Short mmCIF file of C-alpha atoms and ligand atoms in Angstrom, two decimals:
data_model
loop_
_atom_site.label_atom_id
_atom_site.label_comp_id
_atom_site.label_asym_id
_atom_site.label_seq_id
_atom_site.Cartn_x
_atom_site.Cartn_y
_atom_site.Cartn_z
CA MET P 1 20.88 13.83 -4.25
CA ARG P 2 18.44 15.55 -1.92
CA ASN P 3 19.17 16.74 1.60
CA VAL P 4 16.54 14.77 3.53
CA TYR P 5 15.49 11.18 3.88
CA ASN P 6 11.69 11.08 3.76
CA PHE P 7 10.19 8.28 5.87
CA SER P 8 6.58 9.34 5.26
CA ALA P 9 3.92 6.61 5.17
CA GLY P 10 2.33 8.23 2.15
CA PRO P 11 2.34 10.26 0.03
CA ALA P 12 5.88 9.03 0.12
CA VAL P 13 9.34 9.11 -1.38
CA LEU P 14 9.53 8.42 -5.12
CA PRO P 15 12.61 7.17 -7.00
CA GLU P 16 14.88 10.07 -7.84
CA PRO P 17 15.59 8.91 -11.42
CA VAL P 18 11.83 8.82 -12.04
CA LEU P 19 11.33 12.34 -10.70
CA GLN P 20 14.25 13.52 -12.83
CA GLU P 21 12.83 11.90 -15.96
CA ALA P 22 9.41 13.40 -15.27
CA ALA P 23 11.06 16.80 -14.82
CA ASP P 24 12.93 16.41 -18.11
CA GLU P 25 9.67 15.62 -19.90
CA MET P 26 7.59 18.20 -18.06
CA LEU P 27 7.35 20.80 -20.83
CA ASP P 28 7.51 18.60 -23.88
CA TYR P 29 6.42 14.97 -23.79
CA LYS P 30 7.94 13.02 -26.69
CA GLY P 31 8.10 16.03 -28.99
CA SER P 32 4.37 16.78 -28.64
CA GLY P 33 5.11 20.30 -27.37
CA MET P 34 2.85 19.53 -24.39
CA SER P 35 3.20 18.23 -20.87
CA VAL P 36 1.54 14.88 -20.13
CA MET P 37 -0.71 16.94 -17.81
CA GLU P 38 -2.01 18.81 -20.85
CA ILE P 39 -2.71 15.88 -23.14
CA SER P 40 -6.29 14.69 -23.73
CA HIS P 41 -7.13 11.36 -22.16
CA ARG P 42 -8.69 10.47 -25.52
CA SER P 43 -5.47 11.11 -27.46
CA SER P 44 -3.39 8.34 -28.95
CA LEU P 45 -0.42 9.64 -26.98
CA PHE P 46 -2.21 9.04 -23.68
CA GLN P 47 -3.68 5.75 -24.91
CA SER P 48 -0.12 4.46 -25.39
CA ILE P 49 0.80 5.61 -21.87
CA ILE P 50 -2.10 3.75 -20.21
CA ASP P 51 -1.71 0.65 -22.42
CA GLU P 52 2.02 0.43 -21.78
CA THR P 53 1.57 0.99 -18.04
CA GLU P 54 -0.97 -1.82 -17.82
CA GLN P 55 1.18 -4.12 -19.94
CA ASP P 56 4.32 -3.44 -17.89
CA LEU P 57 2.37 -4.03 -14.66
CA ARG P 58 1.04 -7.33 -16.02
CA ILE P 59 4.58 -8.47 -16.79
CA LEU P 60 6.00 -7.26 -13.46
CA MET P 61 3.31 -8.91 -11.32
CA ASN P 62 2.75 -11.84 -13.65
CA ILE P 63 -0.96 -11.05 -13.82
CA PRO P 64 -2.92 -13.86 -15.52
CA ASP P 65 -4.95 -12.98 -18.64
CA ASP P 66 -8.24 -13.64 -16.88
CA TYR P 67 -7.65 -10.72 -14.53
CA VAL P 68 -8.56 -7.14 -15.39
CA VAL P 69 -6.53 -4.13 -14.32
CA LEU P 70 -8.52 -1.02 -13.44
CA PHE P 71 -7.25 2.51 -12.83
CA LEU P 72 -9.72 4.10 -10.42
CA GLN P 73 -10.22 7.24 -8.35
CA GLY P 74 -11.63 8.09 -4.94
CA GLY P 75 -8.70 6.77 -2.92
CA THR P 76 -8.38 3.38 -1.35
CA SER P 77 -11.17 4.41 1.01
CA LEU P 78 -13.74 4.42 -1.80
CA GLN P 79 -12.91 0.76 -2.40
CA PHE P 80 -14.15 0.07 1.12
CA SER P 81 -17.63 0.88 -0.29
CA MET P 82 -17.24 -0.33 -3.87
CA ILE P 83 -16.18 -3.81 -2.77
CA PRO P 84 -19.38 -4.62 -0.84
CA MET P 85 -21.54 -2.73 -3.35
CA ASN P 86 -20.18 -4.83 -6.21
CA PHE P 87 -19.45 -8.20 -4.63
CA MET P 88 -22.14 -8.76 -1.98
CA ARG P 89 -24.60 -10.83 -3.87
CA ASN P 90 -25.56 -12.97 -0.84
CA GLY P 91 -25.29 -9.98 1.47
CA LYS P 92 -22.58 -11.63 3.55
CA ALA P 93 -18.81 -11.23 3.88
CA ASP P 94 -15.98 -12.09 6.26
CA TYR P 95 -13.40 -9.54 7.38
CA ILE P 96 -10.03 -10.07 9.01
CA LEU P 97 -9.29 -7.14 11.32
CA THR P 98 -5.58 -6.44 11.51
CA GLY P 99 -5.51 -2.67 11.81
CA TYR P 100 -7.00 0.73 11.31
CA TRP P 101 -7.66 0.40 7.58
CA ALA P 102 -9.08 -3.12 7.72
CA LYS P 103 -11.42 -1.92 10.45
CA LYS P 104 -12.48 1.07 8.39
CA ALA P 105 -13.28 -1.26 5.50
CA TYR P 106 -15.26 -3.48 7.88
CA GLU P 107 -17.24 -0.54 9.27
CA GLU P 108 -18.11 0.56 5.76
CA ALA P 109 -19.12 -2.94 4.60
CA LYS P 110 -21.53 -3.22 7.54
CA ARG P 111 -23.69 -0.66 5.79
CA TYR P 112 -24.37 -3.16 3.02
CA GLY P 113 -24.74 -6.57 4.60
CA GLN P 114 -24.04 -9.02 7.36
CA ILE P 115 -20.35 -8.97 8.17
CA ASN P 116 -18.59 -11.61 10.20
CA ILE P 117 -15.22 -10.95 11.84
CA ALA P 118 -13.24 -14.00 10.75
CA ALA P 119 -10.19 -13.08 12.87
CA SER P 120 -8.94 -10.04 14.73
CA SER P 121 -5.92 -8.79 16.65
CA GLU P 122 -7.68 -5.69 17.95
CA GLY P 123 -7.56 -6.96 21.55
CA ASP P 124 -3.78 -6.63 21.46
CA ASN P 125 -3.73 -3.24 19.75
CA PHE P 126 -3.20 -4.86 16.32
CA SER P 127 0.38 -5.77 17.19
CA TYR P 128 0.29 -9.09 15.34
CA ILE P 129 -1.36 -10.95 12.46
CA PRO P 130 -3.80 -13.54 13.81
CA ASP P 131 -3.59 -17.18 12.78
CA CYS P 132 -5.67 -17.42 9.60
CA SER P 133 -4.92 -21.03 8.72
CA ASP P 134 -8.42 -22.27 9.55
CA LEU P 135 -10.88 -19.39 9.49
CA GLU P 136 -14.53 -19.92 10.29
CA ILE P 137 -16.12 -18.62 7.13
CA ASP P 138 -19.86 -18.49 6.53
CA GLN P 139 -20.84 -20.86 3.72
CA ASP P 140 -22.74 -18.05 1.99
CA SER P 141 -20.01 -15.49 2.40
CA ASP P 142 -19.36 -13.56 -0.82
CA TYR P 143 -15.72 -12.86 -0.02
CA VAL P 144 -13.05 -12.73 2.67
CA TYR P 145 -11.40 -9.35 3.18
CA MET P 146 -7.85 -8.72 4.38
CA CYS P 147 -5.33 -5.89 4.46
CA GLU P 148 -1.93 -7.37 3.67
CA ASN P 149 0.30 -4.69 5.14
CA ASN P 150 -0.92 -2.61 8.05
CA THR P 151 0.65 0.77 7.45
CA ILE P 152 -0.10 2.18 10.90
CA TYR P 153 0.80 -0.80 13.10
CA GLY P 154 3.73 -2.07 11.03
CA THR P 155 2.50 -5.64 10.58
CA LYS P 156 2.17 -7.81 7.51
CA PHE P 157 0.66 -11.15 6.52
CA HIS P 158 3.49 -13.52 5.70
CA CYS P 159 1.19 -16.19 4.30
CA CYS P 160 -2.13 -16.18 2.60
CA PRO P 161 -5.19 -16.74 4.86
CA ASN P 162 -7.10 -19.95 4.26
CA SER P 163 -10.41 -18.63 2.98
CA HIS P 164 -11.80 -22.14 2.36
CA GLY P 165 -12.19 -21.44 -1.32
CA LYS P 166 -13.94 -18.08 -0.89
CA VAL P 167 -12.75 -15.12 -2.91
CA LEU P 168 -9.95 -13.26 -1.11
CA VAL P 169 -9.98 -9.47 -1.43
CA ASN P 170 -6.71 -7.85 -0.39
CA ASP P 171 -5.81 -4.21 0.27
CA ILE P 172 -2.16 -4.03 -0.77
CA SER P 173 -1.80 -0.23 -0.62
CA SER P 174 1.37 -0.21 1.46
CA SER P 175 3.04 -3.34 0.09
CA PHE P 176 2.21 -2.82 -3.60
CA LEU P 177 5.17 -3.93 -5.77
CA SER P 178 7.41 -4.43 -2.74
CA GLU P 179 7.81 -8.16 -3.43
CA PRO P 180 6.41 -10.83 -5.76
CA MET P 181 2.95 -12.19 -5.05
CA ASN P 182 0.81 -14.88 -6.56
CA VAL P 183 -2.06 -12.90 -8.07
CA SER P 184 -4.25 -15.96 -8.59
CA ASP P 185 -4.41 -16.57 -4.82
CA TYR P 186 -6.75 -13.58 -4.74
CA GLY P 187 -10.02 -12.58 -6.36
CA MET P 188 -9.04 -8.95 -6.09
CA LEU P 189 -5.97 -6.95 -5.16
CA PHE P 190 -6.21 -3.20 -4.83
CA GLY P 191 -4.21 -0.31 -3.51
CA GLY P 192 -3.68 3.41 -3.55
CA VAL P 193 -0.53 4.34 -5.44
CA GLN P 194 0.65 7.03 -3.02
CA LYS P 195 3.04 4.79 -1.11
CA ASN P 196 5.09 2.78 -3.53
CA LEU P 197 4.03 3.81 -7.01
CA ALA P 198 3.13 7.42 -7.75
CA PRO P 199 1.65 10.66 -6.44
CA ALA P 200 -1.68 10.39 -4.57
CA GLY P 201 -4.91 10.28 -6.57
CA LEU P 202 -5.08 6.86 -8.19
CA VAL P 203 -6.07 3.38 -7.10
CA ILE P 204 -5.16 0.27 -9.05
CA ALA P 205 -7.50 -2.71 -8.77
CA ILE P 206 -6.62 -6.10 -10.20
CA MET P 207 -9.56 -8.50 -10.22
CA HIS P 208 -10.63 -11.78 -11.71
CA LYS P 209 -12.98 -11.22 -14.60
CA ASP P 210 -15.59 -13.49 -12.97
CA LEU P 211 -16.02 -10.82 -10.29
CA ILE P 212 -17.14 -8.26 -12.85
CA PHE P 213 -20.86 -8.92 -12.40
CA ASP P 214 -23.71 -7.53 -14.45
CA THR P 215 -25.92 -7.17 -11.46
CA VAL P 216 -24.79 -5.19 -8.49
CA LEU P 217 -26.56 -3.62 -5.54
CA PRO P 218 -29.61 -1.70 -6.85
CA ASN P 219 -28.99 1.99 -7.46
CA THR P 220 -25.22 1.68 -7.35
CA PRO P 221 -23.93 4.91 -8.95
CA THR P 222 -22.43 4.33 -12.38
CA MET P 223 -18.99 5.53 -11.25
CA LEU P 224 -19.00 2.91 -8.49
CA GLN P 225 -19.58 -0.09 -10.76
CA TYR P 226 -16.49 -2.11 -11.61
CA LYS P 227 -18.21 -3.31 -14.78
CA ILE P 228 -18.36 0.20 -16.22
CA HIS P 229 -14.66 0.78 -15.61
CA ALA P 230 -13.80 -2.65 -16.99
CA ASP P 231 -15.97 -2.20 -20.11
CA LYS P 232 -14.52 1.25 -20.75
CA LYS P 233 -10.96 0.15 -19.99
CA SER P 234 -10.61 2.73 -17.19
CA LEU P 235 -11.64 5.55 -19.55
CA TYR P 236 -15.32 5.91 -18.63
CA ASN P 237 -14.49 9.42 -17.44
CA THR P 238 -11.27 11.44 -17.25
CA PRO P 239 -8.75 9.35 -15.34
CA PRO P 240 -5.85 10.88 -13.36
CA THR P 241 -3.63 10.91 -16.41
CA TYR P 242 -0.44 12.20 -14.83
CA ASN P 243 -0.57 9.62 -12.03
CA ILE P 244 -0.93 6.81 -14.55
CA TYR P 245 2.11 8.18 -16.40
CA MET P 246 4.07 8.24 -13.13
CA VAL P 247 3.05 4.66 -12.29
CA GLY P 248 4.35 3.66 -15.73
CA LYS P 249 7.70 5.28 -14.98
CA VAL P 250 8.01 3.66 -11.54
CA ILE P 251 7.22 0.24 -13.00
CA LYS P 252 9.95 0.70 -15.60
CA TRP P 253 12.34 1.71 -12.79
CA ILE P 254 11.50 -1.51 -10.90
CA HIS P 255 12.00 -3.55 -14.08
CA SER P 256 15.39 -1.86 -14.58
CA LEU P 257 16.50 -2.86 -11.07
CA GLY P 258 15.64 -6.51 -11.68
CA GLY P 259 11.91 -6.81 -10.92
CA LEU P 260 10.02 -7.81 -7.80
CA GLU P 261 12.40 -10.58 -6.64
CA LYS P 262 15.16 -7.99 -6.55
CA MET P 263 12.86 -5.47 -4.85
CA LYS P 264 12.11 -8.01 -2.13
CA GLU P 265 15.80 -8.72 -1.60
CA LEU P 266 16.56 -4.99 -1.30
CA ASN P 267 13.57 -4.40 0.99
CA GLU P 268 14.57 -7.28 3.27
CA ARG P 269 18.11 -5.93 3.51
CA LYS P 270 16.86 -2.44 4.36
CA ALA P 271 14.35 -3.59 6.98
CA ALA P 272 16.96 -5.87 8.60
CA VAL P 273 19.24 -2.87 9.23
CA LEU P 274 16.53 -1.23 11.34
CA TYR P 275 15.02 -4.32 12.98
CA ASP P 276 18.47 -5.65 13.95
CA TYR P 277 19.26 -2.37 15.62
CA LEU P 278 15.86 -2.27 17.40
CA ASP P 279 16.43 -5.79 18.72
CA SER P 280 19.77 -4.77 20.19
CA SER P 281 18.82 -1.32 21.50
CA SER P 282 18.09 -0.70 25.16
CA LEU P 283 16.27 2.56 24.42
CA PHE P 284 14.12 1.85 21.37
CA TYR P 285 11.87 -1.17 20.85
CA GLY P 286 9.76 -2.41 17.96
CA LEU P 287 5.96 -2.40 18.30
CA ALA P 288 5.02 -5.27 16.00
CA ASN P 289 5.40 -8.89 17.07
CA ALA P 290 8.53 -10.35 15.50
CA GLY P 291 6.65 -12.89 13.36
CA SER P 292 4.33 -10.25 11.91
CA ARG P 293 6.79 -7.51 11.04
CA SER P 294 6.29 -5.38 7.96
CA LEU P 295 9.13 -4.71 5.54
CA MET P 296 7.55 -1.41 4.54
CA ASN P 297 6.50 0.30 7.79
CA VAL P 298 8.64 -0.17 10.88
CA THR P 299 6.96 1.01 14.10
CA PHE P 300 9.01 1.62 17.23
CA ARG P 301 9.23 3.80 20.32
CA THR P 302 10.94 4.40 23.63
CA LYS P 303 9.26 3.97 26.98
CA SER P 304 8.59 7.71 27.23
CA ASP P 305 6.42 10.01 25.07
CA ALA P 306 8.75 12.90 25.96
CA VAL P 307 11.81 11.02 24.69
CA ASP P 308 9.93 10.07 21.50
CA ALA P 309 9.07 13.73 20.91
CA GLU P 310 12.68 14.80 21.51
CA PHE P 311 13.95 12.10 19.17
CA ILE P 312 11.56 13.16 16.39
CA LYS P 313 12.63 16.80 16.83
CA GLN P 314 16.34 16.04 16.73
CA ALA P 315 15.94 13.56 13.86
CA GLU P 316 14.47 16.28 11.70
CA LYS P 317 17.58 18.40 12.25
CA HIS P 318 19.56 15.44 10.93
CA GLY P 319 17.56 15.27 7.70
CA ILE P 320 15.24 12.48 8.89
CA VAL P 321 11.71 13.64 8.15
CA SER P 322 8.17 12.32 8.66
CA ILE P 323 9.21 9.76 11.25
CA LYS P 324 6.38 10.44 13.71
CA GLY P 325 4.08 7.48 14.32
CA HIS P 326 0.36 7.58 13.57
CA ARG P 327 -1.73 9.03 16.42
CA ALA P 328 -3.46 5.65 16.89
CA ILE P 329 -0.23 4.08 18.11
CA GLY P 330 2.22 6.91 18.90
CA GLY P 331 5.99 6.60 18.88
CA MET P 332 7.81 6.51 15.57
CA ARG P 333 7.28 4.92 12.17
CA ALA P 334 9.88 4.61 9.45
CA SER P 335 8.35 3.77 6.08
CA LEU P 336 10.92 1.98 3.95
CA TYR P 337 9.18 1.91 0.59
CA ASN P 338 10.96 0.81 -2.58
CA ALA P 339 12.39 4.26 -3.25
CA MET P 340 14.05 4.59 0.18
CA PRO P 341 17.74 3.85 -0.36
CA ILE P 342 19.58 1.63 2.13
CA GLU P 343 21.79 4.65 2.89
CA GLY P 344 18.68 6.38 4.29
CA VAL P 345 17.99 3.48 6.67
CA GLN P 346 21.65 3.39 7.69
CA HIS P 347 21.56 7.15 8.32
CA LEU P 348 18.48 6.68 10.53
CA VAL P 349 20.07 3.85 12.52
CA ASP P 350 23.34 5.79 12.93
CA PHE P 351 21.36 8.70 14.33
CA MET P 352 19.30 6.44 16.62
CA ARG P 353 22.54 4.99 18.00
CA GLU P 354 24.01 8.46 18.47
CA PHE P 355 20.82 9.57 20.25
CA GLU P 356 20.81 6.51 22.46
CA ASN P 357 24.46 7.03 23.45
CA SER P 358 24.21 10.78 23.84
CA GLY P 359 22.35 11.31 27.11
CA ASP P 360 20.53 9.74 29.95
CA TYR P 361 17.25 9.39 28.05
CA HIS P 362 16.54 6.11 29.81
CA ALA P 363 15.71 8.08 32.95
CA LYS P 364 13.17 10.44 31.30
C1 LIG M 1 -3.39 -0.03 3.87
C2 LIG M 1 -4.16 1.24 3.61
N1 LIG M 1 -5.41 1.15 3.14
C3 LIG M 1 -6.14 2.26 2.88
C4 LIG M 1 -5.63 3.52 3.10
C5 LIG M 1 -6.49 4.74 2.79
O1 LIG M 1 -6.06 5.31 1.63
P1 LIG M 1 -6.73 6.62 0.99
O2 LIG M 1 -6.29 7.76 1.81
O3 LIG M 1 -6.19 6.63 -0.41
O4 LIG M 1 -8.21 6.43 1.01
C6 LIG M 1 -4.33 3.66 3.58
C7 LIG M 1 -3.76 5.00 3.80
O5 LIG M 1 -2.71 5.20 4.34
C8 LIG M 1 -3.58 2.49 3.85
O6 LIG M 1 -2.34 2.56 4.34
#
């Protein structure tokens, strides 16, 4: 039991039993006399780690056999370039703008082709997910891009956009393994692991094998070609071995709790504790439209920046850390990833109530 609840948006809280297990194995992994950090990525010991991690992920997410799983580097942000570089065969794509990260991906893709904005909620400071049931997609579009969970604004798609048969590419960084999803609704799912899965430094991409093309944009660097990573089974160069090991451990932890259905149930229960309080509070209010709320990142504030700052300061003294909102939106953000226990959310809400009742903050 640690003495703070960490609400960071990422790198973020990891399951305590996983950290403990990793600590126990730190000096001697399975009798090898070495730490996983010290083992060659070409060794049979590491090969079993990466194989088992992929296999366990396939079972957990029910990934069909015609999808490949890639362990990549460069952060989620590098995918913003790799996606257009690898998929834009007609030089056209459609992007749905629902937040900071989707917009960054859009800005990057513009370097490579003609990008249409299929839908956007930017006009309302990304506070909601636009209606995507009948998007106007260019007939020649190579793919439709979305970001499922908007880490900064606290919104989430609750149904799959209608891409009119075009390949859907989905950044799932901040909702990865938080609930079940139907992998075959998408051509590609990808996400950084630093929120729900492992320490920062690894991206997992799950893509249909038909998207692994031979021909890509001319002069695409070798490291930026999905085909190379698929052909070499994520071992073209030295992968972030320790992160892959940690992902494997977190997946086993999720399996042990009952899988993604169970994760969803727990995440819904946790988020409800905070949203219910926000809906009843006369000091704090939620920033995302009710129908678009994220289970993972809850954004809220008071009517005053000074009160927000005071709340953040006092919260820290009560063991509530990394609750400050992103600078793009201000206020507060509580990230309730899989490893955040419900007790942590209850502790936060108890403190919010105490803060609300403690002084005349309404007047500030
Ligand atoms: C949804 C989403 N996409 C992309 C990113 C960027 O990730 P990275 O820093 O790994 O490039 C983030 C980071 O918080 C994110 O939340």
